PDB file of C-alpha atoms in Angstrom:
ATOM      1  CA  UNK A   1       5.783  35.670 -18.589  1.00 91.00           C
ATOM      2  CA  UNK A   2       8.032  33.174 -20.159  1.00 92.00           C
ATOM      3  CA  UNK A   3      11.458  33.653 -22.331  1.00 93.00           C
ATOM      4  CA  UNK A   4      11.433  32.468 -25.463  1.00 92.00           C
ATOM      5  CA  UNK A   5      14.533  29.751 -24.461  1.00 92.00           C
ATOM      6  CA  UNK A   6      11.625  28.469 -21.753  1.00 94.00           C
ATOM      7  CA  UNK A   7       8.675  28.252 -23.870  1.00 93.00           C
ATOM      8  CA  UNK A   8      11.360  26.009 -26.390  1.00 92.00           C
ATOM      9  CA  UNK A   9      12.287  24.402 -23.234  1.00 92.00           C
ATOM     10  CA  UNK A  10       8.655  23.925 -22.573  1.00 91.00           C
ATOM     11  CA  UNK A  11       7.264  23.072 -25.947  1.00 90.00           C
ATOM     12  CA  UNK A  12       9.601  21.631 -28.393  1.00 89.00           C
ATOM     13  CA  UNK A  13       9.726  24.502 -30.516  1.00 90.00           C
ATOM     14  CA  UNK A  14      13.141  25.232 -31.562  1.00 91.00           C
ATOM     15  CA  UNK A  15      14.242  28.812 -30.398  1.00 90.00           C
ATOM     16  CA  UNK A  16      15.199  29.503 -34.533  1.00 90.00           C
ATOM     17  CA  UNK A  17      11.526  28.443 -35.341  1.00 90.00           C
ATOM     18  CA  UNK A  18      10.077  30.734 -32.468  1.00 93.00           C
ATOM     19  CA  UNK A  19      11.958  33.699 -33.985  1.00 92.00           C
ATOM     20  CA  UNK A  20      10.560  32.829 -37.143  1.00 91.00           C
ATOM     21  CA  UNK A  21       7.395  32.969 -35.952  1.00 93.00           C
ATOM     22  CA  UNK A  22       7.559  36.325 -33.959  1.00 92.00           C
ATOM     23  CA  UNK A  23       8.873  37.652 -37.445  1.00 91.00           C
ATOM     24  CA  UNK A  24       6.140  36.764 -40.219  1.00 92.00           C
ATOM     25  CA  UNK A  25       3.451  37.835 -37.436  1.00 93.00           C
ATOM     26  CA  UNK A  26       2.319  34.018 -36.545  1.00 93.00           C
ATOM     27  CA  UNK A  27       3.314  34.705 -33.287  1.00 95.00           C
ATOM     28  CA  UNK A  28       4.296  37.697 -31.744  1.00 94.00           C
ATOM     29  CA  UNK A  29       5.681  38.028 -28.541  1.00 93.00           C
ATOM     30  CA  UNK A  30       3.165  39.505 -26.230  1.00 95.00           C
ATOM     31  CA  UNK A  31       6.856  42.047 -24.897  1.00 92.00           C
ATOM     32  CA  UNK A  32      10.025  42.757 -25.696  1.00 90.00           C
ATOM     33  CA  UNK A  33      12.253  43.798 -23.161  1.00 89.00           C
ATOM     34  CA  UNK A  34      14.570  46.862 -23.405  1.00 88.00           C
ATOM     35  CA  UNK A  35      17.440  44.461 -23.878  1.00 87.00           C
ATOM     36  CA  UNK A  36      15.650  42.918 -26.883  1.00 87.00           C
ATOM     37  CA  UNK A  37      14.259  39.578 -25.004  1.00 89.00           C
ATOM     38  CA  UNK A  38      11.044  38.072 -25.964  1.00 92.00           C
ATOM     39  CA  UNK A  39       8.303  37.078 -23.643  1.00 93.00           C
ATOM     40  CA  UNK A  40       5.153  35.494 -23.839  1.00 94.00           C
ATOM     41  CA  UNK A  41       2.015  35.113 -21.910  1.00 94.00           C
ATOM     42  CA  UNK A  42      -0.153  32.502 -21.369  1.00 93.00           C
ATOM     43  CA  UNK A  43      -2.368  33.785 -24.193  1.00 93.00           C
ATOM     44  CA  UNK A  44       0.894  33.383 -26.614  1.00 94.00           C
ATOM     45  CA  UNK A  45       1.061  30.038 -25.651  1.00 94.00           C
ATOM     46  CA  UNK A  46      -2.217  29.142 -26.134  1.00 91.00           C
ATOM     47  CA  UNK A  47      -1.747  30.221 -29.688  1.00 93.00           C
ATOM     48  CA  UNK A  48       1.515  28.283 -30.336  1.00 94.00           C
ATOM     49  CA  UNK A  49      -0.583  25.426 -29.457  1.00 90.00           C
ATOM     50  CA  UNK A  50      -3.090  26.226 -32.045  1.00 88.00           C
ATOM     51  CA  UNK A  51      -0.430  26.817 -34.851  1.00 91.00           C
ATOM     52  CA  UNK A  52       1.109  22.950 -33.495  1.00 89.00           C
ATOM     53  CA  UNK A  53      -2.013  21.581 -33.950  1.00 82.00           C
ATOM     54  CA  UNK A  54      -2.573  23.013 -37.543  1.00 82.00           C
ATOM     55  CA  UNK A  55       0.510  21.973 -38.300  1.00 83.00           C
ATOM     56  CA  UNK A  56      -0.624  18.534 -37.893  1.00 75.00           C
ATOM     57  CA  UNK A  57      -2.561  18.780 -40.622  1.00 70.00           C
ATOM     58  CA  UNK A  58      -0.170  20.005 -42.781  1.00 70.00           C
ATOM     59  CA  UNK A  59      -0.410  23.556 -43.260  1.00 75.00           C
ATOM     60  CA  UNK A  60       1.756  26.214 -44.373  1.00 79.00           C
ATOM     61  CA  UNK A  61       2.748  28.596 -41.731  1.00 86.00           C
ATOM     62  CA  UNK A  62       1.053  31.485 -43.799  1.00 82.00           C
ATOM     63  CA  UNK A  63      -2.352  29.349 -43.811  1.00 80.00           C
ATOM     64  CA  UNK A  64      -2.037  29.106 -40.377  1.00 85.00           C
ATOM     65  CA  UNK A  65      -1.677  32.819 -39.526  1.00 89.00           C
ATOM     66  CA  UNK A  66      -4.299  33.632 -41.932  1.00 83.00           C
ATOM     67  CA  UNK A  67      -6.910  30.883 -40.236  1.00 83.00           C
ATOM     68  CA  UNK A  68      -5.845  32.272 -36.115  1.00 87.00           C
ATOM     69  CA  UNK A  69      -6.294  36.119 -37.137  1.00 87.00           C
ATOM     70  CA  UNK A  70      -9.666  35.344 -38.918  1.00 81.00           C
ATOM     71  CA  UNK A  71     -12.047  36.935 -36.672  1.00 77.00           C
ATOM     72  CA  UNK A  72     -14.810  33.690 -36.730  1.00 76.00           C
ATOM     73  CA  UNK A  73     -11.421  31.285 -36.082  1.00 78.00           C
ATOM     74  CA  UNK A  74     -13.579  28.465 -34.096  1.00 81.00           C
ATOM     75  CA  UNK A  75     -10.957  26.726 -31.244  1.00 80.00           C
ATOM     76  CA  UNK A  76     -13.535  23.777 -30.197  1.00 83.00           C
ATOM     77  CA  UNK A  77     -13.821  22.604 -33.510  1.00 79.00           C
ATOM     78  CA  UNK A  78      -9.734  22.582 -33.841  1.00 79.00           C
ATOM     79  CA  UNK A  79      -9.637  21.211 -31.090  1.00 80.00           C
ATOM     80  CA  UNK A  80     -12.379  18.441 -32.115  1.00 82.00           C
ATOM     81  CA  UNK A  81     -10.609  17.425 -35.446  1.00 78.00           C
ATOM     82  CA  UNK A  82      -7.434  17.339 -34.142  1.00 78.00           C
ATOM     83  CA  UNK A  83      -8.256  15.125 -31.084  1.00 83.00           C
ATOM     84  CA  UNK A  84     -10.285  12.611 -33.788  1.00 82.00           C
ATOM     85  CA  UNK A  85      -7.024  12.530 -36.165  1.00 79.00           C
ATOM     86  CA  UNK A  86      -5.140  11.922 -33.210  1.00 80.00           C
ATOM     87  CA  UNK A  87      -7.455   9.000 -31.904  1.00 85.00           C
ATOM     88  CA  UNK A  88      -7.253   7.354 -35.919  1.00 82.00           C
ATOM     89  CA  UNK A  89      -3.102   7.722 -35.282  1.00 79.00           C
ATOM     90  CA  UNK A  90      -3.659   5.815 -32.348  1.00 84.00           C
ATOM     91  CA  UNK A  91      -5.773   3.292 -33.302  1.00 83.00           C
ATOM     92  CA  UNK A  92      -3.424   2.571 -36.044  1.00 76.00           C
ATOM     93  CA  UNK A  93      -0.481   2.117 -33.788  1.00 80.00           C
ATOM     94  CA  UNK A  94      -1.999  -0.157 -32.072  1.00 83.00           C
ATOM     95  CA  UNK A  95      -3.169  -2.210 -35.142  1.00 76.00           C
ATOM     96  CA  UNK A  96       0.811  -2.233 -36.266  1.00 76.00           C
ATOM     97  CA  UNK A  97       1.913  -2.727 -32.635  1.00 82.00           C
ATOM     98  CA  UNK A  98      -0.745  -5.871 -32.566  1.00 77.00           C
ATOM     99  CA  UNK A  99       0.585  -6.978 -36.069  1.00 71.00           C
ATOM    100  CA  UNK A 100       4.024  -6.954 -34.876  1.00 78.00           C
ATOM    101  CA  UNK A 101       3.577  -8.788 -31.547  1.00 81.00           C
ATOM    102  CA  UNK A 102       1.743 -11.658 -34.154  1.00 71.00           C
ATOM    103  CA  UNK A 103       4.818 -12.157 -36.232  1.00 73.00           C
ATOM    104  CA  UNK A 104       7.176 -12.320 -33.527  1.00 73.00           C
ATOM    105  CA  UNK A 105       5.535 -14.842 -31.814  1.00 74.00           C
ATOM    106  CA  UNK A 106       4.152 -17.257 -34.486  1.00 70.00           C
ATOM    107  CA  UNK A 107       5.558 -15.596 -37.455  1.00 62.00           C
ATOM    108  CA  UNK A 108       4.431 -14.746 -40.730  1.00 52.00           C
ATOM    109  CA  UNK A 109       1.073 -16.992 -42.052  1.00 54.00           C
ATOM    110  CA  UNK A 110      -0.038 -16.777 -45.295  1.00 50.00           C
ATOM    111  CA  UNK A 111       0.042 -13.566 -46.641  1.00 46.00           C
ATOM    112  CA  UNK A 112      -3.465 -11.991 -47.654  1.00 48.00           C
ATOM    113  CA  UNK A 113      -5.272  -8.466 -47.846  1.00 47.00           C
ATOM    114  CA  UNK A 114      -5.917  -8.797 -44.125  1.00 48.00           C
ATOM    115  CA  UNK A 115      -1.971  -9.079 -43.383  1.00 49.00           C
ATOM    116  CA  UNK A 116      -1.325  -5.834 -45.143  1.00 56.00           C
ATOM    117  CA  UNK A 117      -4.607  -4.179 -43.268  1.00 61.00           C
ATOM    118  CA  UNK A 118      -2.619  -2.528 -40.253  1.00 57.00           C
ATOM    119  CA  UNK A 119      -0.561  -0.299 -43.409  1.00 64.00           C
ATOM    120  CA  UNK A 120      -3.515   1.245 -44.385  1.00 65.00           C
ATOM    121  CA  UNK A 121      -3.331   4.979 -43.627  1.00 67.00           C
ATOM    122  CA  UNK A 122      -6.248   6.145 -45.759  1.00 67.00           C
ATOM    123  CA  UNK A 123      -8.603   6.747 -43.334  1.00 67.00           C
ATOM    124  CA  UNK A 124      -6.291   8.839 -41.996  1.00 68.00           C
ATOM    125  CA  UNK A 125      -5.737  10.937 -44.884  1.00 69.00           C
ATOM    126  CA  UNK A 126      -9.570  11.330 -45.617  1.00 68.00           C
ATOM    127  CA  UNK A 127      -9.899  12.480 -42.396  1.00 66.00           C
ATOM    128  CA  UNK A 128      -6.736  14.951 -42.518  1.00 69.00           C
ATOM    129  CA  UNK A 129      -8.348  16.071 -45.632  1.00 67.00           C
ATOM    130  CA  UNK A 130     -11.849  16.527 -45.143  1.00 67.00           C
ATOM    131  CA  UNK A 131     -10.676  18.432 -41.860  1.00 66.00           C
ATOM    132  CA  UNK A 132      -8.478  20.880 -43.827  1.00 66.00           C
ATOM    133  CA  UNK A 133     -10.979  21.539 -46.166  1.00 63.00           C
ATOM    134  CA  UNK A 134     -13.249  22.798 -43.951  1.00 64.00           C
ATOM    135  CA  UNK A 135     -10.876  25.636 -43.430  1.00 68.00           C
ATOM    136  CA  UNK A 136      -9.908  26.426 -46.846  1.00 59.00           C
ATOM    137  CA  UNK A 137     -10.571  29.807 -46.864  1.00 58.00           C
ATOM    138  CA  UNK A 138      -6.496  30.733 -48.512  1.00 61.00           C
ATOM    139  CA  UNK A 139      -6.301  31.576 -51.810  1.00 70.00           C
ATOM    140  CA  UNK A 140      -3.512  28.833 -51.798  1.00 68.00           C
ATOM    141  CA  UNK A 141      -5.534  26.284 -50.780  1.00 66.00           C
ATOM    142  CA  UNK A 142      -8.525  27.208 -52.759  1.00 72.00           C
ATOM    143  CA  UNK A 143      -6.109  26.925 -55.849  1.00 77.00           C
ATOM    144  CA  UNK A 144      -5.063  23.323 -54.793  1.00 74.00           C
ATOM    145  CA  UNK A 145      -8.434  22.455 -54.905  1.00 74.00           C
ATOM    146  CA  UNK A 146      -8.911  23.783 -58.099  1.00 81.00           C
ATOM    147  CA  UNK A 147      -5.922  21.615 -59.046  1.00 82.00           C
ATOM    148  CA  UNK A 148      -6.843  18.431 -57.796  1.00 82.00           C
ATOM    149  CA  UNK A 149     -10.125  18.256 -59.362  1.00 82.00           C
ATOM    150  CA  UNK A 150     -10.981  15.149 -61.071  1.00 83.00           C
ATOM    151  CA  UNK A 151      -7.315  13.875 -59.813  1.00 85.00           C
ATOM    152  CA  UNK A 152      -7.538  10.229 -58.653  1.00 88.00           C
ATOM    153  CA  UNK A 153      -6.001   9.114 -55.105  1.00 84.00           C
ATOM    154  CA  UNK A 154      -3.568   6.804 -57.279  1.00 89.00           C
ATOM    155  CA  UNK A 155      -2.580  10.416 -59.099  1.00 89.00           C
ATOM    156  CA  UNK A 156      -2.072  12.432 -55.378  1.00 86.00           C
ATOM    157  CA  UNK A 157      -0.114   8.999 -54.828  1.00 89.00           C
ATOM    158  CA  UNK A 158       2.156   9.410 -57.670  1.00 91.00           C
ATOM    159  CA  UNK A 159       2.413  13.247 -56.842  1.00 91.00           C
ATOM    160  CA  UNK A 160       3.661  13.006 -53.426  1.00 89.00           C
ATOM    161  CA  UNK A 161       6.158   9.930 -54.700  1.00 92.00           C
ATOM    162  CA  UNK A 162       7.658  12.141 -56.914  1.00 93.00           C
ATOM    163  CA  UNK A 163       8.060  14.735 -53.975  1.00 93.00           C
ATOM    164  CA  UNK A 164       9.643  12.941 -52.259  1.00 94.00           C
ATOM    165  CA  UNK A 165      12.017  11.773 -55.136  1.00 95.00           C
ATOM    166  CA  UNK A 166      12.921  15.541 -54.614  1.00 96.00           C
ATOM    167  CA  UNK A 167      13.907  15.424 -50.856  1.00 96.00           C
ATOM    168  CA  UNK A 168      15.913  12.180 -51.626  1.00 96.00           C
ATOM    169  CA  UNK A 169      18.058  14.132 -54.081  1.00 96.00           C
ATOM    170  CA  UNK A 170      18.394  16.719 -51.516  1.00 96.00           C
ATOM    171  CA  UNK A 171      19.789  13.611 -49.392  1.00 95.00           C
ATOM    172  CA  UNK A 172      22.633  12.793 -51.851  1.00 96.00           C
ATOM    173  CA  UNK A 173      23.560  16.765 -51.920  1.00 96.00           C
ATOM    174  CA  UNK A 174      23.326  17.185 -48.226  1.00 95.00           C
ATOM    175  CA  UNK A 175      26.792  17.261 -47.444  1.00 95.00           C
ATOM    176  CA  UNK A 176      27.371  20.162 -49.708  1.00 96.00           C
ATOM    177  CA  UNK A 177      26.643  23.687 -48.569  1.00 95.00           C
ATOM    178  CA  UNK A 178      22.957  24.545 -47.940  1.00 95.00           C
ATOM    179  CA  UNK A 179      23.879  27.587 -51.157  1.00 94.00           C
ATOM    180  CA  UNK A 180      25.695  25.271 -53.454  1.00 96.00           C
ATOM    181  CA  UNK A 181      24.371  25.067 -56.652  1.00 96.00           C
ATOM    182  CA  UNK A 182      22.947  21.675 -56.613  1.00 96.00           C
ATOM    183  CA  UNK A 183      21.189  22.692 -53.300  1.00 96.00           C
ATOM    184  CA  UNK A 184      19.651  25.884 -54.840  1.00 96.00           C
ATOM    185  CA  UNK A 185      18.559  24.131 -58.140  1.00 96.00           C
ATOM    186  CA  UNK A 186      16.337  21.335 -56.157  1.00 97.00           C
ATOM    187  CA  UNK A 187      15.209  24.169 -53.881  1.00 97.00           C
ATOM    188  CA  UNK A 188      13.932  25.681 -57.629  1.00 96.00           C
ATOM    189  CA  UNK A 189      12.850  22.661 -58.454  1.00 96.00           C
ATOM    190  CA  UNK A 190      10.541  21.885 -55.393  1.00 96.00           C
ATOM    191  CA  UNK A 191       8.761  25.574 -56.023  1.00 95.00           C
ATOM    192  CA  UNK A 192       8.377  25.061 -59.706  1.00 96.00           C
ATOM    193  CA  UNK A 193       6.744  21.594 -58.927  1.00 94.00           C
ATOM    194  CA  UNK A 194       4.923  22.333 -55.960  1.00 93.00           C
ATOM    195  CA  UNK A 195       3.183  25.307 -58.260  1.00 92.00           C
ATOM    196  CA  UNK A 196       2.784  23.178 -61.209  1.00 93.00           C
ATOM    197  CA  UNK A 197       1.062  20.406 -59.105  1.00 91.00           C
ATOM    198  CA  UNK A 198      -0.488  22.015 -55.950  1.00 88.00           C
ATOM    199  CA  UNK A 199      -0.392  25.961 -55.492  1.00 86.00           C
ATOM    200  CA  UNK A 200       1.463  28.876 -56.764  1.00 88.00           C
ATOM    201  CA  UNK A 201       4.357  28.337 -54.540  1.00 89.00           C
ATOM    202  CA  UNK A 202       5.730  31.764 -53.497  1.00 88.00           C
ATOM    203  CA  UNK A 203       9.072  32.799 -51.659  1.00 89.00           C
ATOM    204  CA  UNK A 204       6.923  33.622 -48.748  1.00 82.00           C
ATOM    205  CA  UNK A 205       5.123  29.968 -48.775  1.00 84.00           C
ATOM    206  CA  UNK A 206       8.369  28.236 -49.445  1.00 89.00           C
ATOM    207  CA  UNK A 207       9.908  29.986 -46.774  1.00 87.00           C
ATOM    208  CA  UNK A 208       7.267  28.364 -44.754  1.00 80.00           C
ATOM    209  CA  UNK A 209       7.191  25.287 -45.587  1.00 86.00           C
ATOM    210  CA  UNK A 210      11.060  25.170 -44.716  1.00 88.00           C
ATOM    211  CA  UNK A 211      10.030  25.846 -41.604  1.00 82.00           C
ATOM    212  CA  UNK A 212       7.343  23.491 -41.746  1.00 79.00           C
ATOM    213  CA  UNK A 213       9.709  20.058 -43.012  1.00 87.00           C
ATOM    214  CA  UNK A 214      11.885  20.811 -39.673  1.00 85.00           C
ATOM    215  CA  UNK A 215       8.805  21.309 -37.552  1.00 73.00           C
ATOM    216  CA  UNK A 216       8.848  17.695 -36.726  1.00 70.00           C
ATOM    217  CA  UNK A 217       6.317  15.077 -36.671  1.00 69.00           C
ATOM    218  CA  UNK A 218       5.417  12.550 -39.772  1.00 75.00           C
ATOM    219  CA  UNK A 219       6.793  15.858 -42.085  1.00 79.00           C
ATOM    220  CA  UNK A 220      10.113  15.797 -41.277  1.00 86.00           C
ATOM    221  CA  UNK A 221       9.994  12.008 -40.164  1.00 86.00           C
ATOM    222  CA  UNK A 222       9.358  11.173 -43.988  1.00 88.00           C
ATOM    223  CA  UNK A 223      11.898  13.524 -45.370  1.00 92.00           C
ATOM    224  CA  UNK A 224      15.156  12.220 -43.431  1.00 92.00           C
ATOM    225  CA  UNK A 225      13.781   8.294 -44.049  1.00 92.00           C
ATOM    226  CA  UNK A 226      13.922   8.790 -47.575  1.00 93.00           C
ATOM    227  CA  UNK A 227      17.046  11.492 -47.920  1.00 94.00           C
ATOM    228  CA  UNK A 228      18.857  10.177 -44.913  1.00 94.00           C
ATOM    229  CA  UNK A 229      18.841  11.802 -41.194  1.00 94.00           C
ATOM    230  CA  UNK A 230      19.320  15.688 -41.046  1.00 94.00           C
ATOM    231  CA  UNK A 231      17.862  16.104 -44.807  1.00 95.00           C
ATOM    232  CA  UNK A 232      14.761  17.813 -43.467  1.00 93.00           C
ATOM    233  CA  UNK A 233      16.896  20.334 -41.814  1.00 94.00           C
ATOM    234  CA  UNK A 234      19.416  20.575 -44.757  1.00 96.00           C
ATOM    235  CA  UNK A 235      16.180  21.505 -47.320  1.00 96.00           C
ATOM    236  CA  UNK A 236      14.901  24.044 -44.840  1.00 93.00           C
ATOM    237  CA  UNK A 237      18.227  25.697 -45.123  1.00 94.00           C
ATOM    238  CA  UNK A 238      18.547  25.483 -48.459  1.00 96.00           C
ATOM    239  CA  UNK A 239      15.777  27.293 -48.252  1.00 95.00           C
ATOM    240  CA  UNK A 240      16.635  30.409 -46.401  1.00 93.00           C
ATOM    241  CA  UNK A 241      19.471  30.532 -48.595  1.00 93.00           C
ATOM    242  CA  UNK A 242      17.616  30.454 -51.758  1.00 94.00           C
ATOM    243  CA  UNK A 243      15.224  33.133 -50.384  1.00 90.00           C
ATOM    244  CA  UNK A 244      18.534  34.995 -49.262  1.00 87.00           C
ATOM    245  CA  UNK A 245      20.241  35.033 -52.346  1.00 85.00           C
ATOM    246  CA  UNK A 246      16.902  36.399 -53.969  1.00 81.00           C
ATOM    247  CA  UNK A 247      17.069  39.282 -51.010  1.00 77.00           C
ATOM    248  CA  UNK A 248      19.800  39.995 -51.689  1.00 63.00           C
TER     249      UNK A 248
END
C-alpha cells in the first residue's frame, strides 16, 4: 500500500488533485487509516493510470468516472488508442525536431506548403476525435455531438480561438484574487460559453475541468502560453471559488 504523498511522488499527480479525486468517487482510496491517511493498492493505481490516459484525450473528470465504472469498460482498446495517439505525437516531434535542425543549418529556403507541413496537427485531432467518440456514451458528450453537427473544422477552429481568448483574459486578471470579481465573471463566462457552444456546462463539470486545465500536458501547456505562466492554475482556482461562493 502506498500514501497518497508517494503515489504523487510516484506519478505526477498533485496531492490536491488526488484528494479531488478520492472525493467525486474517480478514485477512491482502496483504505483509510484511523488517523485519516489514504492508501492505495496496486489496483488504485492501475486506475489512476486509466483516468491519465483519458485525460489525454481530453475528457472531463466526470466522463472519465462514468467510462471506468461502466461495467463493459474495455482496457486493451484504451490502451490501443492511446498508444496510437501517442505514436502520431511522436512522429510529429520528430517532423518539427527535423524541421528545426534544417533551418539551423542552412536556414530558411523558399517558403511553400511543404515548409509549413511539420505544423500540421490534424491528424492528430482526427485521431483524438474519432477515439473519443467511440466512447461517447455521456449525456455531455452525446450533446456536443448534437452541437457540432454540420459545424465545419474552420468553425471548431474559431470556437476553440475564442476559448482561449477567455483564458488570456484570465491572464491579465491573474494577479487579482482567484474570488475577485473579474475572476468570477470570466469563470461565468467560460460556463455560459462552453454550454452555448459544446455541452450544458454544469458546476459539477466545471469543477472538473478546473481540475482538468492544471492536470498538465498540452491542456494546461496552451492555457499559460496564451494567459502567461501559472494562468492554468489561477482559472482552476477561480474555479473552486466560483463553485464555493455558489455552496455557500
Amino acid at each position: 500500500m502506498m500514501t497518497v504523498k508517494e503515489v504523487s511522488d510516484m506519478s505526477g499527480v498533485s496531492i490536491r488533485s488526488l484528494h479531488h479525486y478520492d472525493r467525486i468517487g474517480l478514485l477512491p482510496a482502496t483504505e483509510v487509516t484511523a488517523a485519516g491517511y489514504r492508501l492505495y493498492d496496486d489496483k488504485a493505481l492501475e486506475r489512476l493510470q486509466m483516468i491519465l490516459l483519458f485525460k489525454e484525450l481530453q475528457f472531463p473528470l466526470k466522463d472519465i468516472k462514468e467510462i471506468l465504472d461502466d461495467p463493459n469498460f474495455d482496457r486493451s482498446k484504451a490502451l490501443e488508442q492511446q498508444i496510437r495517439l501517442l505514436q502520431l505525437r511522436k512522429e510529429h516531434l520528430e517532423k518539427l525536431i527535423d524541421l528545426a535542425t534544417g533551418i539551423k543549418m542552412i536556414g530558411v529556403k523558399k517558403m511553400s506548403k511543404l515548409s509549413f507541413d511539420a505544423f500540421d496537427t490534424r491528424k492528430i485531432d482526427e485521431y483524438a476525435a474519432q477515439a473519443k467518440a467511440s466512447w461517447g456514451k455521456t449525456e455531455a458528450w452525446k450533446e456536443y455531438e448534437e452541437k457540432s453537427a454540420g459545424r465545419s473544422k474552420e468553425d471548431d477552429k474559431l470556437l476553440g480561438m475564442k476559448m482561449m481568448e477567455i483564458f488570456s483574459e484570465f491572464g491579465q486578471v491573474k494577479d487579482q484574487a482567484p474570488e475577485s470579481e473579474a475572476a468570477q465573471s470570466l469563470v461565468k463566462r467560460l460556463q455560459d460559453y462552453i454550454t452555448e457552444n459544446f455541452y450544458t456546462c454544469t458546476d459539477a463539470i466545471l469543477e472538473s475541468l478546473g481540475q482538468m486545465y492544471v492536470g498538465g500536458g498540452d491542456m494546461t501547456a496552451n492555457i499559460d502560453q496564451v494567459g502567461g505562466q501559472g494562468t492554468a492554475e489561477f482559472v482552476n482556482a477561480a474555479i473552486e471559488s466560483y463553485i464555493l461562493e455558489k455552496l455557500s
